[in-house]
């Protein structure tokens, strides 16, 4: 998942970028809904005292763009789509590490792939209706998958389906790849090659079923009917989105799609984040959208005894980093890249990110508690290479001299909001300390991300800020998507390998790990760990920190749970 | 009766001639006697002097480098060494708060900003940039607008139409949006702005100065052009034409002195606007 930026088609975005969200208690360590110690009472997933009813109000600084689920790639809409729509499978709708488990949703069970891992046969539940009263049938899924190609948007998740290679916005025929039998109520998906992550991809909202009659073109701000406990009553990006109960919903799986507690969910747009905080403090709303970064001058209030019990801090499987442009000098030189990694003051970056409660310094790509993660940081003072402890300017300057790039001009590109600008300024300071002549290039957030991805602009910057949040818990979602050779798309605004780094031997290891993942996940994760370390050694990035997320709620919200995939489970909270 | 008139004439001839007053002296005297204006002038000059002394303050009094981040730095408050960035307290310890005003000119007088830099020193340096860009862009704007308005108003016809329509196009854009768009485009040029022999790097203050000057040209152009259109039909201009004066002489000797008052009135207003922009 991409970073929190306003650009639409860039992976999952939080629509705020300085996500200084922290969580003190690691989900894994807590083994439960996960929350800071200040809010243990509301972090439990127990439904004691739970009651249905009320209107749950979320305040977000801005809307999430176009609402068509085939295109929208933002966490903001996904947190609502999981309540209104369903797919064949789903992430377990509970907090904690259990929330990363895939469970059957509209499928009656998880199929074992056959035909060398290329064929999945799903048995579809009967008697489920869309919010418009239509009965859901297997053939509805054919339209759903075809729309993924006819509507402009991310297509890579399902490009392995037979027939997908011939699909485009002009038309798509997946009759060989997605075979529906409405009489037997089965759905067969045929892939061109085995994909151990395919069930994860099916759990993403792109694959949530819509009626077969849904237009194959972008539906704009009209969300097609779904099968979830809620339905979209309205969505106006200039004011609010309203979800109400789906009258046709009957719970079939508490793990995949439990009945929600609030009767209505409203997400309002347009206030400043500071005003959102004030409103939630005063219980005039229930949640500051967790993708909106709470300004640092408001964080101190949240530390107070009056509000701290309503604050939940959780670790994110995410990276904040600077990509190094490997196309042009000086960072087409390995020693130069390693030099800035030794010089980068990660302590300062953490302070800009909100302090040690909200950010943890890192040198590597995979985040903690992620499959394949083994701590590794060679770019530190001292001999312990499992964690970063300080800069090593002597080593950094030596490497700069050895690279022959001393004195070169370096342009540091970043977004123009306060936090990103501060990070860029710190990077400039770090570069200048080791002998470069650095300067900042600040662009507004919605422009900056596509700008740095497009190779047409590669001569204009040398270092670029970015961030990445998981799409699903798989190492390839970080390593292959962000540093794989296949993720470089010249002249495109969607080329997530921003550094344009390609190492064929590391790529071969990634391909091996992906293939092995289906039959031997443990060995695959070992290979992913080696890939992560090898990539860190090649230093296409300066990785700064893994952020944490803050959820700030009103005093009437109970039943808070943190799911590693969807973050706050909105409809599983009740109001009292 | 004739005797009375003759006596009056003699008295007039004997009376000493009253010397004419220089208009600049008259204006200066009026200003001197206007206390509010003098107070504002003194304040303005104080701000300019203090801003110009920013390097002196930063290096010799505060002993800080206001352009370098110092997130891990410390300073002395009431004899104790304290970190510039202080972690939040309470149960959650969220956030990092920069130190507030110490009211000690030697140690972060107005506190630190979010990157640990001395706010007081940066304020003074910021004053220099504001004055430089504000006054510079206003002067360039007025200069360019005056010349353009003179040409348009004097020659009229197609020249006037073309220039006025160009100004209308520039005026049609929302000022700040236009400035941001142009600024973003120029800032992303890899080698800065190069026009013939003139080369401006992307980080130069000349870029914002020129951009701001450019977007406010129509605001000065219109009133000056209007004044030119009035003056160009005056008798003294016609007299100069009949005497064979060249266009250049007409523009700068007859017309410009009579429209410069408009520019003088507009200049301080534009300075204020450009500083705000």
Short mmCIF file of C-alpha atoms in Angstrom, two decimals, chain A residues 55-265:
data_model
loop_
_atom_site.label_atom_id
_atom_site.label_comp_id
_atom_site.label_asym_id
_atom_site.label_seq_id
_atom_site.Cartn_x
_atom_site.Cartn_y
_atom_site.Cartn_z
CA UNK A 55 -24.59 7.27 14.83
CA UNK A 56 -20.82 6.96 14.68
CA UNK A 57 -19.21 10.11 13.32
CA UNK A 58 -15.74 10.26 11.80
CA UNK A 59 -14.05 13.55 10.93
CA UNK A 60 -11.60 13.56 8.04
CA UNK A 61 -9.70 16.48 6.60
CA UNK A 62 -10.64 15.54 3.07
CA UNK A 63 -12.57 12.89 1.16
CA UNK A 64 -10.98 9.87 -0.50
CA UNK A 65 -11.60 10.79 -4.12
CA UNK A 66 -13.62 8.68 -6.48
CA UNK A 67 -15.70 6.07 -4.68
CA UNK A 68 -15.77 3.30 -7.30
CA UNK A 69 -14.26 0.30 -5.45
CA UNK A 70 -12.57 -0.88 -8.67
CA UNK A 71 -10.42 2.24 -8.65
CA UNK A 72 -10.18 3.63 -5.16
CA UNK A 73 -6.93 2.57 -3.51
CA UNK A 74 -7.14 4.40 -0.21
CA UNK A 75 -7.34 3.12 3.32
CA UNK A 76 -9.96 5.77 3.99
CA UNK A 77 -12.53 4.20 1.70
CA UNK A 78 -11.43 0.65 2.40
CA UNK A 79 -12.23 1.07 6.10
CA UNK A 80 -15.82 1.72 5.01
CA UNK A 81 -15.97 -0.73 2.09
CA UNK A 82 -15.24 -3.69 4.36
CA UNK A 83 -18.55 -2.86 6.09
CA UNK A 84 -20.60 -2.55 2.92
CA UNK A 85 -19.14 -5.18 0.62
CA UNK A 86 -17.77 -8.70 0.70
CA UNK A 87 -15.38 -10.82 -1.30
CA UNK A 88 -14.76 -14.52 -1.66
CA UNK A 89 -12.46 -14.36 1.35
CA UNK A 90 -11.72 -11.81 4.02
CA UNK A 91 -9.20 -10.97 6.70
CA UNK A 92 -10.47 -12.15 10.07
CA UNK A 93 -12.44 -9.22 11.45
CA UNK A 94 -10.82 -9.10 14.85
CA UNK A 95 -7.98 -7.21 16.44
CA UNK A 96 -4.46 -8.42 16.96
CA UNK A 97 -2.38 -10.83 14.94
CA UNK A 98 -5.46 -13.05 14.46
CA UNK A 99 -6.67 -10.28 12.17
CA UNK A 100 -4.15 -11.23 9.51
CA UNK A 101 -5.66 -14.67 9.02
CA UNK A 102 -7.66 -15.25 5.84
CA UNK A 103 -11.14 -16.70 6.43
CA UNK A 104 -13.90 -17.62 3.99
CA UNK A 105 -16.48 -14.89 3.39
CA UNK A 106 -18.85 -15.34 0.44
CA UNK A 107 -17.08 -18.62 -0.23
CA UNK A 108 -18.14 -21.43 2.07
CA UNK A 109 -14.56 -22.52 2.66
CA UNK A 110 -10.99 -21.77 1.63
CA UNK A 111 -10.17 -23.95 -1.39
CA UNK A 112 -6.94 -25.82 -1.87
CA UNK A 113 -5.54 -24.78 -5.24
CA UNK A 114 -5.18 -27.53 -7.80
CA UNK A 115 -3.56 -27.80 -11.20
CA UNK A 116 -0.15 -26.91 -9.81
CA UNK A 117 -1.59 -24.05 -7.77
CA UNK A 118 -3.23 -22.41 -10.76
CA UNK A 119 -6.89 -23.28 -10.18
CA UNK A 120 -9.12 -22.26 -7.28
CA UNK A 121 -12.68 -23.60 -7.01
CA UNK A 122 -14.91 -21.65 -4.63
CA UNK A 123 -18.33 -22.80 -3.45
CA UNK A 124 -20.46 -19.69 -3.06
CA UNK A 125 -22.95 -19.17 -0.24
CA UNK A 126 -26.59 -19.14 -1.26
CA UNK A 127 -29.32 -16.77 -0.19
CA UNK A 128 -27.20 -13.64 0.15
CA UNK A 129 -28.68 -10.44 -1.23
CA UNK A 130 -27.21 -7.15 -2.33
CA UNK A 131 -28.43 -3.98 -0.65
CA UNK A 132 -30.78 -3.39 -3.60
CA UNK A 133 -32.52 -6.71 -3.01
CA UNK A 134 -30.89 -8.61 -5.88
CA UNK A 135 -29.72 -12.12 -5.09
CA UNK A 136 -25.93 -12.49 -5.25
CA UNK A 137 -24.82 -15.13 -7.79
CA UNK A 138 -21.41 -16.48 -8.81
CA UNK A 139 -21.66 -14.74 -12.20
CA UNK A 140 -21.57 -11.40 -10.36
CA UNK A 141 -17.90 -12.09 -9.68
CA UNK A 142 -17.12 -12.22 -13.40
CA UNK A 143 -18.25 -8.61 -13.76
CA UNK A 144 -16.35 -7.70 -10.60
CA UNK A 145 -13.04 -8.97 -11.93
CA UNK A 146 -13.57 -7.64 -15.44
CA UNK A 147 -14.29 -4.19 -14.02
CA UNK A 148 -10.87 -4.28 -12.44
CA UNK A 149 -9.45 -3.91 -15.95
CA UNK A 150 -12.11 -1.83 -17.69
CA UNK A 151 -12.12 0.80 -14.95
CA UNK A 152 -8.81 2.72 -14.87
CA UNK A 153 -6.98 1.64 -11.74
CA UNK A 154 -4.51 -0.83 -10.31
CA UNK A 155 -4.64 -4.08 -12.28
CA UNK A 156 -1.54 -5.89 -11.12
CA UNK A 157 -3.25 -7.80 -8.33
CA UNK A 158 -5.35 -9.89 -10.74
CA UNK A 159 -3.19 -9.80 -13.84
CA UNK A 160 -2.39 -13.49 -13.30
CA UNK A 161 -5.95 -14.52 -14.21
CA UNK A 162 -6.15 -16.23 -17.61
CA UNK A 163 -7.32 -13.69 -20.17
CA UNK A 164 -6.24 -10.68 -18.11
CA UNK A 165 -3.30 -9.98 -20.39
CA UNK A 166 -5.75 -9.06 -23.15
CA UNK A 167 -7.89 -6.86 -20.93
CA UNK A 168 -7.85 -3.10 -21.01
CA UNK A 169 -10.12 -0.14 -20.40
CA UNK A 170 -11.56 -0.81 -23.84
CA UNK A 171 -12.89 -4.19 -22.85
CA UNK A 172 -12.23 -7.38 -20.96
CA UNK A 173 -13.25 -11.01 -21.38
CA UNK A 174 -12.31 -13.21 -18.46
CA UNK A 175 -14.63 -16.07 -19.38
CA UNK A 176 -11.68 -18.49 -19.39
CA UNK A 177 -10.13 -17.14 -16.24
CA UNK A 178 -13.21 -16.61 -14.06
CA UNK A 179 -15.75 -19.37 -14.68
CA UNK A 180 -19.10 -19.01 -12.89
CA UNK A 181 -21.67 -21.77 -12.54
CA UNK A 182 -24.90 -20.23 -11.25
CA UNK A 183 -26.67 -23.56 -10.98
CA UNK A 184 -23.95 -25.32 -8.96
CA UNK A 185 -23.09 -22.00 -7.23
CA UNK A 186 -19.39 -22.37 -7.85
CA UNK A 187 -16.74 -19.98 -9.06
CA UNK A 188 -13.53 -21.28 -10.63
CA UNK A 189 -10.56 -18.99 -11.04
CA UNK A 190 -7.78 -20.10 -13.39
CA UNK A 191 -4.38 -18.47 -13.17
CA UNK A 192 -1.50 -18.45 -15.62
CA UNK A 193 0.89 -19.34 -12.81
CA UNK A 194 0.69 -20.34 -9.17
CA UNK A 195 0.43 -17.34 -6.83
CA UNK A 196 0.86 -18.02 -3.11
CA UNK A 197 -0.50 -14.56 -2.31
CA UNK A 198 -3.65 -14.93 -4.36
CA UNK A 199 -5.99 -15.38 -1.41
CA UNK A 200 -4.55 -12.21 0.17
CA UNK A 201 -5.29 -10.37 -3.07
CA UNK A 202 -8.84 -11.72 -3.12
CA UNK A 203 -9.36 -10.24 0.34
CA UNK A 204 -8.73 -6.71 -0.95
CA UNK A 205 -11.77 -4.51 -1.71
CA UNK A 206 -10.93 -4.58 -5.43
CA UNK A 207 -12.32 -8.12 -5.45
CA UNK A 208 -15.49 -7.39 -3.47
CA UNK A 209 -18.53 -8.51 -5.42
CA UNK A 210 -20.87 -6.07 -7.19
CA UNK A 211 -23.98 -6.93 -9.23
CA UNK A 212 -23.39 -8.17 -12.77
CA UNK A 213 -25.48 -5.25 -14.02
CA UNK A 214 -22.91 -2.74 -12.72
CA UNK A 215 -21.47 -0.58 -15.45
CA UNK A 216 -18.03 -1.66 -16.72
CA UNK A 217 -17.04 2.00 -16.69
CA UNK A 218 -16.09 4.15 -13.70
CA UNK A 219 -19.14 4.77 -11.54
CA UNK A 220 -17.63 7.91 -10.07
CA UNK A 221 -19.04 8.72 -6.66
CA UNK A 222 -21.82 6.15 -6.84
CA UNK A 223 -20.81 3.02 -5.02
CA UNK A 224 -22.42 -0.12 -6.48
CA UNK A 225 -24.55 -2.19 -4.08
CA UNK A 226 -22.76 -4.63 -1.78
CA UNK A 227 -23.65 -7.48 0.52
CA UNK A 228 -22.31 -6.12 3.83
CA UNK A 229 -24.21 -5.10 6.99
CA UNK A 230 -24.19 -1.48 5.81
CA UNK A 231 -24.93 0.26 2.52
CA UNK A 232 -23.96 3.60 1.07
CA UNK A 233 -26.79 6.05 1.49
CA UNK A 234 -24.79 8.92 -0.02
CA UNK A 235 -21.30 10.15 -0.77
CA UNK A 236 -20.48 13.77 -1.48
CA UNK A 237 -16.73 14.42 -1.39
CA UNK A 238 -17.44 18.05 -0.52
CA UNK A 239 -19.38 17.23 2.60
CA UNK A 240 -19.81 13.68 3.88
CA UNK A 241 -20.38 10.01 3.30
CA UNK A 242 -23.27 8.26 5.01
CA UNK A 243 -23.60 4.53 5.62
CA UNK A 244 -26.84 3.04 6.93
CA UNK A 245 -27.85 -0.53 7.69
CA UNK A 246 -28.43 -2.89 4.79
CA UNK A 247 -31.97 -4.21 5.28
CA UNK A 248 -31.15 -7.43 3.42
CA UNK A 249 -28.10 -8.38 5.46
CA UNK A 250 -28.11 -11.52 7.62
CA UNK A 251 -24.87 -12.51 9.29
CA UNK A 252 -23.38 -15.69 7.83
CA UNK A 253 -19.88 -15.52 9.32
CA UNK A 254 -18.92 -13.56 12.43
CA UNK A 255 -15.25 -13.98 11.54
CA UNK A 256 -15.56 -12.52 8.04
CA UNK A 257 -18.49 -10.11 8.27
CA UNK A 258 -19.98 -9.57 11.72
CA UNK A 259 -23.07 -7.45 12.20
CA UNK A 260 -22.10 -3.91 13.08
CA UNK A 261 -23.09 -2.02 16.19
CA UNK A 262 -23.84 1.58 15.13
CA UNK A 263 -27.02 2.11 13.11
CA UNK A 264 -25.38 4.79 11.03
CA UNK A 265 -21.80 5.74 10.16
#
